[in-house]
Short mmCIF file of N, CA and C in Angstrom, two decimals:
data_model
loop_
_atom_site.label_atom_id
_atom_site.label_comp_id
_atom_site.label_asym_id
_atom_site.label_seq_id
_atom_site.Cartn_x
_atom_site.Cartn_y
_atom_site.Cartn_z
N UNK H 20 0.83 -1.15 0.00
CA UNK H 20 0.00 0.00 0.00
C UNK H 20 0.89 1.23 0.00
N UNK H 21 1.00 1.67 -1.13
CA UNK H 21 1.89 2.80 -1.31
C UNK H 21 1.07 4.01 -1.72
N UNK H 22 1.20 5.10 -1.01
CA UNK H 22 0.44 6.30 -1.31
C UNK H 22 1.37 7.33 -1.95
N UNK H 23 0.86 7.92 -3.03
CA UNK H 23 1.67 8.88 -3.74
C UNK H 23 1.30 10.27 -3.27
N UNK H 24 2.27 11.03 -2.91
CA UNK H 24 2.03 12.41 -2.54
C UNK H 24 2.73 13.30 -3.55
N UNK H 25 2.03 14.37 -3.91
CA UNK H 25 2.60 15.30 -4.87
C UNK H 25 3.23 16.44 -4.09
N UNK H 26 4.42 16.72 -4.37
CA UNK H 26 5.07 17.86 -3.73
C UNK H 26 5.54 18.77 -4.83
N UNK H 27 5.32 20.02 -4.64
CA UNK H 27 5.70 21.00 -5.63
C UNK H 27 7.09 21.51 -5.29
N UNK H 28 7.81 21.69 -6.29
CA UNK H 28 9.13 22.24 -6.08
C UNK H 28 9.10 23.75 -6.11
N UNK H 29 8.07 24.31 -6.80
CA UNK H 29 8.00 25.76 -6.95
C UNK H 29 6.82 26.28 -6.15
N UNK H 30 7.01 27.01 -5.04
CA UNK H 30 5.89 27.51 -4.24
C UNK H 30 5.07 28.57 -4.98
N UNK H 31 5.64 29.32 -5.87
CA UNK H 31 4.89 30.35 -6.62
C UNK H 31 3.93 29.67 -7.59
N UNK H 32 4.38 28.64 -8.27
CA UNK H 32 3.51 27.89 -9.18
C UNK H 32 2.38 27.22 -8.41
N UNK H 33 2.70 26.74 -7.21
CA UNK H 33 1.68 26.13 -6.35
C UNK H 33 0.62 27.15 -5.96
N UNK H 34 1.02 28.37 -5.62
CA UNK H 34 0.08 29.42 -5.23
C UNK H 34 -0.80 29.82 -6.42
N UNK H 35 -0.20 29.91 -7.61
CA UNK H 35 -0.98 30.24 -8.80
C UNK H 35 -2.01 29.15 -9.09
N UNK H 36 -1.63 27.92 -8.96
CA UNK H 36 -2.55 26.81 -9.19
C UNK H 36 -3.69 26.83 -8.18
N UNK H 37 -3.38 27.16 -6.92
CA UNK H 37 -4.42 27.25 -5.89
C UNK H 37 -5.44 28.35 -6.23
N UNK H 38 -4.95 29.51 -6.67
CA UNK H 38 -5.84 30.62 -7.05
C UNK H 38 -6.68 30.23 -8.26
N UNK H 39 -6.06 29.59 -9.22
CA UNK H 39 -6.78 29.17 -10.42
C UNK H 39 -7.88 28.16 -10.08
N UNK H 40 -7.58 27.24 -9.21
CA UNK H 40 -8.58 26.25 -8.80
C UNK H 40 -9.71 26.88 -7.99
N UNK H 41 -9.38 27.88 -7.21
CA UNK H 41 -10.40 28.52 -6.38
C UNK H 41 -11.51 29.12 -7.24
N UNK H 42 -11.16 29.68 -8.38
CA UNK H 42 -12.16 30.33 -9.22
C UNK H 42 -12.77 29.41 -10.28
N UNK H 43 -12.23 28.24 -10.49
CA UNK H 43 -12.79 27.37 -11.52
C UNK H 43 -13.26 26.03 -10.99
N UNK H 44 -13.13 25.80 -9.72
CA UNK H 44 -13.48 24.50 -9.17
C UNK H 44 -14.99 24.30 -9.17
N UNK H 45 -15.44 23.13 -9.55
CA UNK H 45 -16.84 22.68 -9.50
C UNK H 45 -17.77 23.51 -10.37
N UNK H 46 -17.23 24.09 -11.39
CA UNK H 46 -18.09 24.80 -12.34
C UNK H 46 -18.24 23.93 -13.58
N UNK H 47 -19.48 23.68 -14.00
CA UNK H 47 -19.66 22.87 -15.20
C UNK H 47 -19.22 23.63 -16.45
N UNK H 48 -18.79 22.88 -17.40
CA UNK H 48 -18.33 23.48 -18.64
C UNK H 48 -19.50 24.09 -19.40
N UNK H 49 -20.67 23.42 -19.38
CA UNK H 49 -21.86 23.95 -20.03
C UNK H 49 -23.00 23.98 -19.02
N UNK H 50 -24.04 24.68 -19.35
CA UNK H 50 -25.17 24.82 -18.43
C UNK H 50 -25.82 23.47 -18.19
N UNK H 51 -26.23 23.21 -16.95
CA UNK H 51 -26.84 21.91 -16.67
C UNK H 51 -28.25 21.82 -17.25
N UNK H 52 -28.72 20.61 -17.43
CA UNK H 52 -30.07 20.39 -17.91
C UNK H 52 -31.06 20.78 -16.82
N UNK H 53 -32.14 21.41 -17.20
CA UNK H 53 -33.16 21.77 -16.23
C UNK H 53 -33.80 20.51 -15.68
N UNK H 54 -34.22 20.55 -14.44
CA UNK H 54 -34.84 19.35 -13.86
C UNK H 54 -36.04 18.90 -14.69
N UNK H 55 -36.15 17.61 -14.87
CA UNK H 55 -37.19 17.04 -15.70
C UNK H 55 -38.58 17.36 -15.17
N UNK H 56 -38.71 17.47 -13.86
CA UNK H 56 -40.01 17.79 -13.26
C UNK H 56 -40.52 19.16 -13.69
N UNK H 57 -39.63 20.15 -13.76
CA UNK H 57 -40.05 21.50 -14.18
C UNK H 57 -40.50 21.50 -15.64
N UNK H 58 -39.77 20.78 -16.47
CA UNK H 58 -40.15 20.72 -17.88
C UNK H 58 -41.47 20.00 -18.06
N UNK H 59 -41.68 18.93 -17.31
CA UNK H 59 -42.95 18.20 -17.41
C UNK H 59 -44.10 19.05 -16.91
N UNK H 60 -43.87 19.85 -15.88
CA UNK H 60 -44.93 20.72 -15.36
C UNK H 60 -45.32 21.76 -16.40
N UNK H 61 -44.33 22.32 -17.10
CA UNK H 61 -44.63 23.31 -18.13
C UNK H 61 -45.48 22.71 -19.25
N UNK H 62 -45.11 21.53 -19.68
CA UNK H 62 -45.86 20.87 -20.75
C UNK H 62 -47.26 20.54 -20.25
N UNK H 63 -47.37 20.04 -19.04
CA UNK H 63 -48.67 19.69 -18.47
C UNK H 63 -49.56 20.89 -18.29
N UNK H 64 -48.97 22.02 -17.94
CA UNK H 64 -49.76 23.23 -17.75
C UNK H 64 -50.35 23.71 -19.06
N UNK H 65 -49.59 23.56 -20.15
CA UNK H 65 -50.09 24.01 -21.45
C UNK H 65 -51.18 23.11 -21.99
N UNK H 66 -51.06 21.81 -21.76
CA UNK H 66 -52.01 20.88 -22.35
C UNK H 66 -52.93 20.25 -21.33
N UNK H 67 -52.81 20.64 -20.09
CA UNK H 67 -53.57 19.97 -19.03
C UNK H 67 -54.98 20.47 -18.88
N UNK H 68 -55.62 20.02 -17.82
CA UNK H 68 -57.02 20.35 -17.59
C UNK H 68 -57.20 21.76 -17.02
N UNK H 69 -56.10 22.43 -16.64
CA UNK H 69 -56.24 23.77 -16.08
C UNK H 69 -56.78 24.75 -17.12
N UNK H 70 -56.59 24.47 -18.39
CA UNK H 70 -57.05 25.37 -19.44
C UNK H 70 -58.45 25.03 -19.93
N UNK H 71 -59.05 23.96 -19.45
CA UNK H 71 -60.35 23.54 -19.95
C UNK H 71 -61.47 24.13 -19.13
N UNK H 72 -62.60 24.49 -19.66
CA UNK H 72 -62.86 24.56 -21.09
C UNK H 72 -62.17 25.77 -21.69
N UNK H 73 -61.73 25.68 -22.91
CA UNK H 73 -61.03 26.81 -23.51
C UNK H 73 -61.97 28.00 -23.68
N UNK H 74 -61.34 29.13 -23.87
CA UNK H 74 -62.10 30.37 -23.99
C UNK H 74 -63.08 30.32 -25.15
N UNK H 75 -62.68 29.72 -26.26
CA UNK H 75 -63.59 29.64 -27.41
C UNK H 75 -64.85 28.86 -27.05
N UNK H 76 -64.67 27.77 -26.31
CA UNK H 76 -65.84 26.98 -25.90
C UNK H 76 -66.74 27.81 -24.98
N UNK H 77 -66.12 28.61 -24.11
CA UNK H 77 -66.91 29.46 -23.22
C UNK H 77 -67.64 30.54 -24.01
N UNK H 78 -66.98 31.09 -25.03
CA UNK H 78 -67.64 32.10 -25.85
C UNK H 78 -68.82 31.52 -26.61
N UNK H 79 -68.68 30.29 -27.09
CA UNK H 79 -69.78 29.66 -27.82
C UNK H 79 -70.96 29.40 -26.89
N UNK H 80 -70.68 28.93 -25.69
CA UNK H 80 -71.75 28.58 -24.75
C UNK H 80 -72.09 29.70 -23.78
N UNK H 81 -71.64 30.91 -24.05
CA UNK H 81 -71.82 32.03 -23.12
C UNK H 81 -73.30 32.28 -22.80
N UNK H 82 -74.14 32.16 -23.79
CA UNK H 82 -75.57 32.41 -23.59
C UNK H 82 -76.17 31.43 -22.59
N UNK H 83 -75.79 30.15 -22.68
CA UNK H 83 -76.31 29.15 -21.75
C UNK H 83 -75.68 29.29 -20.37
N UNK H 84 -74.45 29.75 -20.30
CA UNK H 84 -73.76 29.86 -19.01
C UNK H 84 -74.34 30.98 -18.16
N UNK H 85 -74.50 32.17 -18.73
CA UNK H 85 -74.92 33.32 -17.92
C UNK H 85 -76.39 33.66 -18.05
N UNK H 86 -77.08 33.18 -19.05
CA UNK H 86 -78.50 33.48 -19.20
C UNK H 86 -78.76 34.58 -20.20
N UNK H 87 -80.04 34.72 -20.55
CA UNK H 87 -80.45 35.66 -21.60
C UNK H 87 -80.17 37.12 -21.24
N UNK H 88 -80.46 37.51 -20.00
CA UNK H 88 -80.33 38.92 -19.62
C UNK H 88 -78.88 39.39 -19.69
N UNK H 89 -77.98 38.62 -19.12
CA UNK H 89 -76.57 39.04 -19.06
C UNK H 89 -75.89 38.85 -20.41
N UNK H 90 -76.30 37.84 -21.16
CA UNK H 90 -75.68 37.53 -22.45
C UNK H 90 -75.72 38.71 -23.40
N UNK H 91 -76.79 39.48 -23.35
CA UNK H 91 -76.95 40.60 -24.29
C UNK H 91 -75.88 41.67 -24.11
N UNK H 92 -75.37 41.82 -22.89
CA UNK H 92 -74.55 42.98 -22.55
C UNK H 92 -73.06 42.71 -22.47
N UNK H 93 -72.65 41.45 -22.40
CA UNK H 93 -71.22 41.19 -22.22
C UNK H 93 -70.78 39.94 -22.96
N UNK H 94 -69.47 39.81 -23.12
CA UNK H 94 -68.86 38.68 -23.82
C UNK H 94 -67.50 38.40 -23.18
N UNK H 95 -67.12 37.14 -22.95
CA UNK H 95 -65.80 36.87 -22.38
C UNK H 95 -64.70 37.17 -23.39
N UNK H 96 -63.66 37.85 -22.92
CA UNK H 96 -62.54 38.22 -23.79
C UNK H 96 -61.34 37.30 -23.60
N UNK H 97 -60.91 37.13 -22.34
CA UNK H 97 -59.75 36.28 -22.09
C UNK H 97 -59.78 35.78 -20.66
N UNK H 98 -59.00 34.74 -20.42
CA UNK H 98 -58.82 34.19 -19.08
C UNK H 98 -57.33 34.25 -18.80
N UNK H 99 -56.97 34.94 -17.70
CA UNK H 99 -55.57 35.04 -17.31
C UNK H 99 -55.35 34.34 -15.99
N UNK H 100 -54.14 33.87 -15.79
CA UNK H 100 -53.80 33.16 -14.55
C UNK H 100 -53.11 34.12 -13.59
N UNK H 101 -53.38 33.95 -12.31
CA UNK H 101 -52.69 34.70 -11.27
C UNK H 101 -52.39 33.74 -10.13
N UNK H 102 -51.77 34.24 -9.08
CA UNK H 102 -51.43 33.38 -7.94
C UNK H 102 -52.68 32.84 -7.26
N UNK H 103 -53.72 33.65 -7.19
CA UNK H 103 -54.93 33.25 -6.49
C UNK H 103 -55.83 32.35 -7.32
N UNK H 104 -55.71 32.38 -8.62
CA UNK H 104 -56.57 31.60 -9.51
C UNK H 104 -56.63 32.26 -10.87
N UNK H 105 -57.70 31.97 -11.60
CA UNK H 105 -57.85 32.55 -12.93
C UNK H 105 -58.79 33.75 -12.88
N UNK H 106 -58.51 34.72 -13.74
CA UNK H 106 -59.30 35.95 -13.82
C UNK H 106 -59.96 35.98 -15.19
N UNK H 107 -61.27 36.14 -15.20
CA UNK H 107 -62.03 36.24 -16.45
C UNK H 107 -62.19 37.71 -16.79
N UNK H 108 -61.81 38.08 -18.01
CA UNK H 108 -61.98 39.45 -18.48
C UNK H 108 -63.20 39.49 -19.38
N UNK H 109 -64.14 40.37 -19.04
CA UNK H 109 -65.38 40.51 -19.81
C UNK H 109 -65.36 41.83 -20.57
N UNK H 110 -65.81 41.78 -21.83
CA UNK H 110 -66.04 43.01 -22.59
C UNK H 110 -67.51 43.35 -22.41
N UNK H 111 -67.78 44.54 -21.87
CA UNK H 111 -69.14 44.92 -21.50
C UNK H 111 -69.50 46.22 -22.21
N UNK H 112 -70.74 46.30 -22.67
CA UNK H 112 -71.22 47.57 -23.22
C UNK H 112 -71.21 48.61 -22.11
N UNK H 113 -70.77 49.84 -22.40
CA UNK H 113 -70.63 50.84 -21.34
C UNK H 113 -71.91 51.12 -20.56
N UNK H 114 -73.06 51.12 -21.23
CA UNK H 114 -74.30 51.42 -20.53
C UNK H 114 -74.71 50.30 -19.57
N UNK H 115 -74.17 49.10 -19.76
CA UNK H 115 -74.53 47.97 -18.91
C UNK H 115 -73.47 47.64 -17.87
N UNK H 116 -72.37 48.38 -17.85
CA UNK H 116 -71.27 48.06 -16.94
C UNK H 116 -71.69 48.05 -15.46
N UNK H 117 -72.48 49.03 -14.98
CA UNK H 117 -72.88 48.95 -13.56
C UNK H 117 -73.72 47.72 -13.25
N UNK H 118 -74.60 47.33 -14.16
CA UNK H 118 -75.43 46.15 -13.93
C UNK H 118 -74.57 44.89 -13.89
N UNK H 119 -73.61 44.78 -14.80
CA UNK H 119 -72.73 43.62 -14.84
C UNK H 119 -71.83 43.60 -13.60
N UNK H 120 -71.36 44.77 -13.18
CA UNK H 120 -70.55 44.84 -11.96
C UNK H 120 -71.35 44.36 -10.75
N UNK H 121 -72.60 44.74 -10.71
CA UNK H 121 -73.47 44.33 -9.60
C UNK H 121 -73.69 42.83 -9.60
N UNK H 122 -73.75 42.22 -10.77
CA UNK H 122 -74.02 40.79 -10.87
C UNK H 122 -72.75 39.97 -11.10
N UNK H 123 -71.58 40.57 -10.87
CA UNK H 123 -70.33 39.87 -11.17
C UNK H 123 -70.13 38.62 -10.32
N UNK H 124 -70.61 38.60 -9.09
CA UNK H 124 -70.46 37.40 -8.26
C UNK H 124 -71.30 36.24 -8.81
N UNK H 125 -72.50 36.55 -9.28
CA UNK H 125 -73.34 35.51 -9.88
C UNK H 125 -72.68 34.98 -11.16
N UNK H 126 -72.15 35.89 -11.97
CA UNK H 126 -71.46 35.50 -13.20
C UNK H 126 -70.25 34.64 -12.85
N UNK H 127 -69.47 35.05 -11.84
CA UNK H 127 -68.28 34.30 -11.44
C UNK H 127 -68.64 32.88 -11.01
N UNK H 128 -69.72 32.75 -10.25
CA UNK H 128 -70.13 31.42 -9.79
C UNK H 128 -70.54 30.54 -10.97
N UNK H 129 -71.33 31.09 -11.89
CA UNK H 129 -71.77 30.30 -13.05
C UNK H 129 -70.61 29.91 -13.95
N UNK H 130 -69.70 30.85 -14.17
CA UNK H 130 -68.55 30.57 -15.02
C UNK H 130 -67.61 29.57 -14.34
N UNK H 131 -67.46 29.67 -13.02
CA UNK H 131 -66.61 28.73 -12.31
C UNK H 131 -67.13 27.31 -12.44
N UNK H 132 -68.43 27.15 -12.40
CA UNK H 132 -69.00 25.82 -12.58
C UNK H 132 -68.71 25.32 -14.00
N UNK H 133 -68.84 26.20 -14.98
CA UNK H 133 -68.60 25.80 -16.37
C UNK H 133 -67.12 25.59 -16.66
N UNK H 134 -66.26 26.36 -15.97
CA UNK H 134 -64.82 26.33 -16.28
C UNK H 134 -64.03 25.41 -15.36
N UNK H 135 -64.67 24.76 -14.43
CA UNK H 135 -63.94 23.84 -13.58
C UNK H 135 -63.70 24.35 -12.18
N UNK H 136 -64.26 25.48 -11.80
CA UNK H 136 -64.26 25.90 -10.41
C UNK H 136 -63.14 26.77 -9.93
N UNK H 137 -62.31 27.34 -10.79
CA UNK H 137 -61.24 28.15 -10.26
C UNK H 137 -61.18 29.57 -10.83
N UNK H 138 -62.28 30.10 -11.29
CA UNK H 138 -62.35 31.52 -11.66
C UNK H 138 -62.53 32.29 -10.36
N UNK H 139 -61.52 33.08 -9.99
CA UNK H 139 -61.57 33.74 -8.69
C UNK H 139 -62.10 35.17 -8.77
N UNK H 140 -61.94 35.82 -9.91
CA UNK H 140 -62.45 37.18 -10.01
C UNK H 140 -62.77 37.51 -11.46
N UNK H 141 -63.48 38.63 -11.61
CA UNK H 141 -63.89 39.08 -12.94
C UNK H 141 -63.39 40.50 -13.13
N UNK H 142 -62.79 40.74 -14.27
CA UNK H 142 -62.32 42.07 -14.64
C UNK H 142 -63.22 42.57 -15.77
N UNK H 143 -63.67 43.81 -15.67
CA UNK H 143 -64.62 44.35 -16.65
C UNK H 143 -63.93 45.41 -17.51
N UNK H 144 -64.01 45.21 -18.83
CA UNK H 144 -63.55 46.20 -19.80
C UNK H 144 -64.78 46.71 -20.54
N UNK H 145 -64.82 48.01 -20.79
CA UNK H 145 -65.96 48.57 -21.50
C UNK H 145 -65.60 48.76 -22.97
N UNK H 146 -66.53 48.35 -23.83
CA UNK H 146 -66.32 48.47 -25.26
C UNK H 146 -67.41 47.76 -26.02
N UNK H 147 -67.19 47.56 -27.31
CA UNK H 147 -68.17 46.89 -28.15
C UNK H 147 -68.12 45.39 -27.93
N UNK H 148 -69.26 44.76 -27.91
CA UNK H 148 -69.35 43.31 -27.73
C UNK H 148 -69.40 42.66 -29.10
N UNK H 149 -68.47 41.73 -29.35
CA UNK H 149 -68.45 40.99 -30.61
C UNK H 149 -68.99 39.60 -30.33
N UNK H 150 -69.92 39.18 -31.11
CA UNK H 150 -70.51 37.85 -30.94
C UNK H 150 -69.71 36.83 -31.73
N UNK H 151 -69.25 35.78 -31.07
CA UNK H 151 -68.51 34.73 -31.75
C UNK H 151 -69.26 33.41 -31.76
N UNK H 152 -70.32 33.33 -31.00
CA UNK H 152 -71.08 32.08 -30.91
C UNK H 152 -72.01 31.92 -32.09
N UNK H 153 -72.83 30.90 -32.05
CA UNK H 153 -73.77 30.70 -33.15
C UNK H 153 -74.77 31.85 -33.21
N UNK H 154 -75.01 32.35 -34.41
CA UNK H 154 -75.93 33.46 -34.56
C UNK H 154 -77.37 32.95 -34.49
N UNK H 155 -78.26 33.89 -34.40
CA UNK H 155 -79.68 33.54 -34.36
C UNK H 155 -80.08 32.88 -35.67
N UNK H 156 -80.88 31.85 -35.58
CA UNK H 156 -81.36 31.17 -36.78
C UNK H 156 -82.38 32.05 -37.47
N UNK H 157 -82.16 32.29 -38.73
CA UNK H 157 -83.10 33.10 -39.49
C UNK H 157 -83.61 32.27 -40.64
N UNK H 158 -84.91 32.21 -40.74
CA UNK H 158 -85.50 31.41 -41.82
C UNK H 158 -85.25 32.07 -43.16
N UNK H 159 -85.03 31.23 -44.14
CA UNK H 159 -84.87 31.74 -45.49
C UNK H 159 -86.25 31.87 -46.11
N UNK H 160 -86.45 32.96 -46.80
CA UNK H 160 -87.76 33.15 -47.43
C UNK H 160 -87.63 32.81 -48.92
N UNK H 161 -88.69 32.26 -49.43
CA UNK H 161 -88.69 31.93 -50.85
C UNK H 161 -89.26 33.12 -51.62
N UNK H 162 -88.91 33.22 -52.86
CA UNK H 162 -89.45 34.31 -53.68
C UNK H 162 -90.82 33.90 -54.22
N UNK H 163 -91.71 34.88 -54.25
CA UNK H 163 -93.07 34.62 -54.75
C UNK H 163 -93.09 34.72 -56.27
N UNK H 164 -93.91 33.92 -56.86
CA UNK H 164 -94.10 33.99 -58.31
C UNK H 164 -94.99 35.20 -58.61
N UNK H 165 -94.94 35.72 -59.83
CA UNK H 165 -95.81 36.85 -60.17
C UNK H 165 -97.30 36.52 -60.01
N UNK H 166 -97.68 35.29 -60.23
CA UNK H 166 -99.10 34.91 -60.06
C UNK H 166 -99.51 35.01 -58.60
N UNK H 167 -98.63 34.60 -57.69
CA UNK H 167 -98.94 34.69 -56.26
C UNK H 167 -99.03 36.14 -55.81
N UNK H 168 -98.12 36.99 -56.33
CA UNK H 168 -98.17 38.41 -55.98
C UNK H 168 -99.46 39.05 -56.49
N UNK H 169 -99.87 38.69 -57.70
CA UNK H 169 -101.11 39.24 -58.27
C UNK H 169 -102.32 38.78 -57.47
N UNK H 170 -102.31 37.53 -56.99
CA UNK H 170 -103.43 37.02 -56.20
C UNK H 170 -103.54 37.77 -54.87
N UNK H 171 -102.39 38.05 -54.23
CA UNK H 171 -102.41 38.80 -52.96
C UNK H 171 -102.94 40.21 -53.20
N UNK H 172 -102.49 40.84 -54.29
CA UNK H 172 -102.95 42.20 -54.60
C UNK H 172 -104.44 42.20 -54.93
N UNK H 173 -104.93 41.18 -55.60
CA UNK H 173 -106.36 41.10 -55.95
C UNK H 173 -107.22 40.96 -54.70
N UNK H 174 -106.75 40.21 -53.71
CA UNK H 174 -107.52 40.07 -52.47
C UNK H 174 -107.54 41.37 -51.67
N UNK H 175 -106.50 42.23 -51.86
CA UNK H 175 -106.45 43.48 -51.11
C UNK H 175 -107.11 44.63 -51.86
N UNK H 176 -107.59 44.44 -53.10
CA UNK H 176 -108.20 45.51 -53.90
C UNK H 176 -109.43 46.16 -53.24
N UNK H 177 -110.28 45.44 -52.54
CA UNK H 177 -111.46 46.10 -51.97
C UNK H 177 -111.13 47.12 -50.87
N UNK H 178 -109.91 47.15 -50.37
CA UNK H 178 -109.56 48.10 -49.30
C UNK H 178 -109.34 49.46 -49.92
N UNK H 179 -110.03 50.49 -49.35
CA UNK H 179 -109.97 51.84 -49.91
C UNK H 179 -108.70 52.60 -49.52
N UNK H 180 -108.24 52.44 -48.29
CA UNK H 180 -107.08 53.18 -47.80
C UNK H 180 -105.81 52.61 -48.44
N UNK H 181 -105.05 53.45 -49.21
CA UNK H 181 -103.87 52.93 -49.92
C UNK H 181 -102.75 52.46 -48.97
N UNK H 182 -102.57 53.16 -47.85
CA UNK H 182 -101.52 52.74 -46.91
C UNK H 182 -101.86 51.41 -46.26
N UNK H 183 -103.13 51.24 -45.90
CA UNK H 183 -103.58 49.99 -45.30
C UNK H 183 -103.48 48.85 -46.32
N UNK H 184 -103.87 49.15 -47.57
CA UNK H 184 -103.80 48.13 -48.62
C UNK H 184 -102.35 47.68 -48.84
N UNK H 185 -101.41 48.64 -48.88
CA UNK H 185 -99.99 48.30 -49.06
C UNK H 185 -99.48 47.46 -47.89
N UNK H 186 -99.92 47.78 -46.67
CA UNK H 186 -99.50 47.01 -45.50
C UNK H 186 -100.06 45.59 -45.55
N UNK H 187 -101.32 45.44 -45.97
CA UNK H 187 -101.94 44.11 -46.07
C UNK H 187 -101.25 43.29 -47.16
N UNK H 188 -100.92 43.92 -48.29
CA UNK H 188 -100.21 43.21 -49.37
C UNK H 188 -98.83 42.75 -48.87
N UNK H 189 -98.12 43.64 -48.17
CA UNK H 189 -96.79 43.27 -47.64
C UNK H 189 -96.90 42.12 -46.64
N UNK H 190 -97.93 42.16 -45.79
CA UNK H 190 -98.15 41.08 -44.83
C UNK H 190 -98.46 39.77 -45.55
N UNK H 191 -99.32 39.83 -46.53
CA UNK H 191 -99.67 38.62 -47.29
C UNK H 191 -98.46 38.02 -47.99
N UNK H 192 -97.63 38.87 -48.60
CA UNK H 192 -96.43 38.38 -49.26
C UNK H 192 -95.45 37.76 -48.26
N UNK H 193 -95.34 38.38 -47.08
CA UNK H 193 -94.44 37.84 -46.06
C UNK H 193 -94.91 36.48 -45.56
N UNK H 194 -96.23 36.34 -45.39
CA UNK H 194 -96.78 35.06 -44.92
C UNK H 194 -96.57 33.98 -45.96
N UNK H 195 -96.82 34.31 -47.23
CA UNK H 195 -96.68 33.30 -48.28
C UNK H 195 -95.21 32.94 -48.56
N UNK H 196 -94.31 33.90 -48.38
CA UNK H 196 -92.90 33.61 -48.70
C UNK H 196 -92.16 32.92 -47.56
N UNK H 197 -92.75 32.89 -46.36
CA UNK H 197 -92.09 32.23 -45.22
C UNK H 197 -92.08 30.73 -45.42
N UNK H 198 -90.93 30.12 -45.19
CA UNK H 198 -90.84 28.65 -45.28
C UNK H 198 -90.95 28.06 -43.89
N UNK H 199 -91.43 26.85 -43.83
CA UNK H 199 -91.63 26.24 -42.51
C UNK H 199 -90.58 25.24 -42.18
#
């Protein structure tokens, strides 16, 4: 069992080596890899259930979530994350802002149920409301043939008042052109 000891012959070179080691010891040559747990958390946060339901889904179902009265006046704009939870930003018509502010707790509760329970507050922005959900269903009307128009006008001929006659003809044409 023989142990090798290194002895320096030059004390100045030894001191320089000690100083050099002091500033470079235990430093990696390249940056270390980030812990796998942090990277997995980032990926999970982007694709996980914390983002569900997405804002687009909430915008589509906004009418069912908040009800007819509130739906007319506001629209969800974005959901932001904070330390306390998620914050829903609503775009509200300026004339309805006090009413929406008054009912913000009810809106928060309904949205929290729809969004998974962690909407903690509501932020209100005033501006124009853009509808992104399904629009109102509007029936397509068919065009009347000239014979049908003449028949409606013939039935309205006995009416003496021209304004009333025109209104009755317009009503008759609207009824006949409506599809079921």
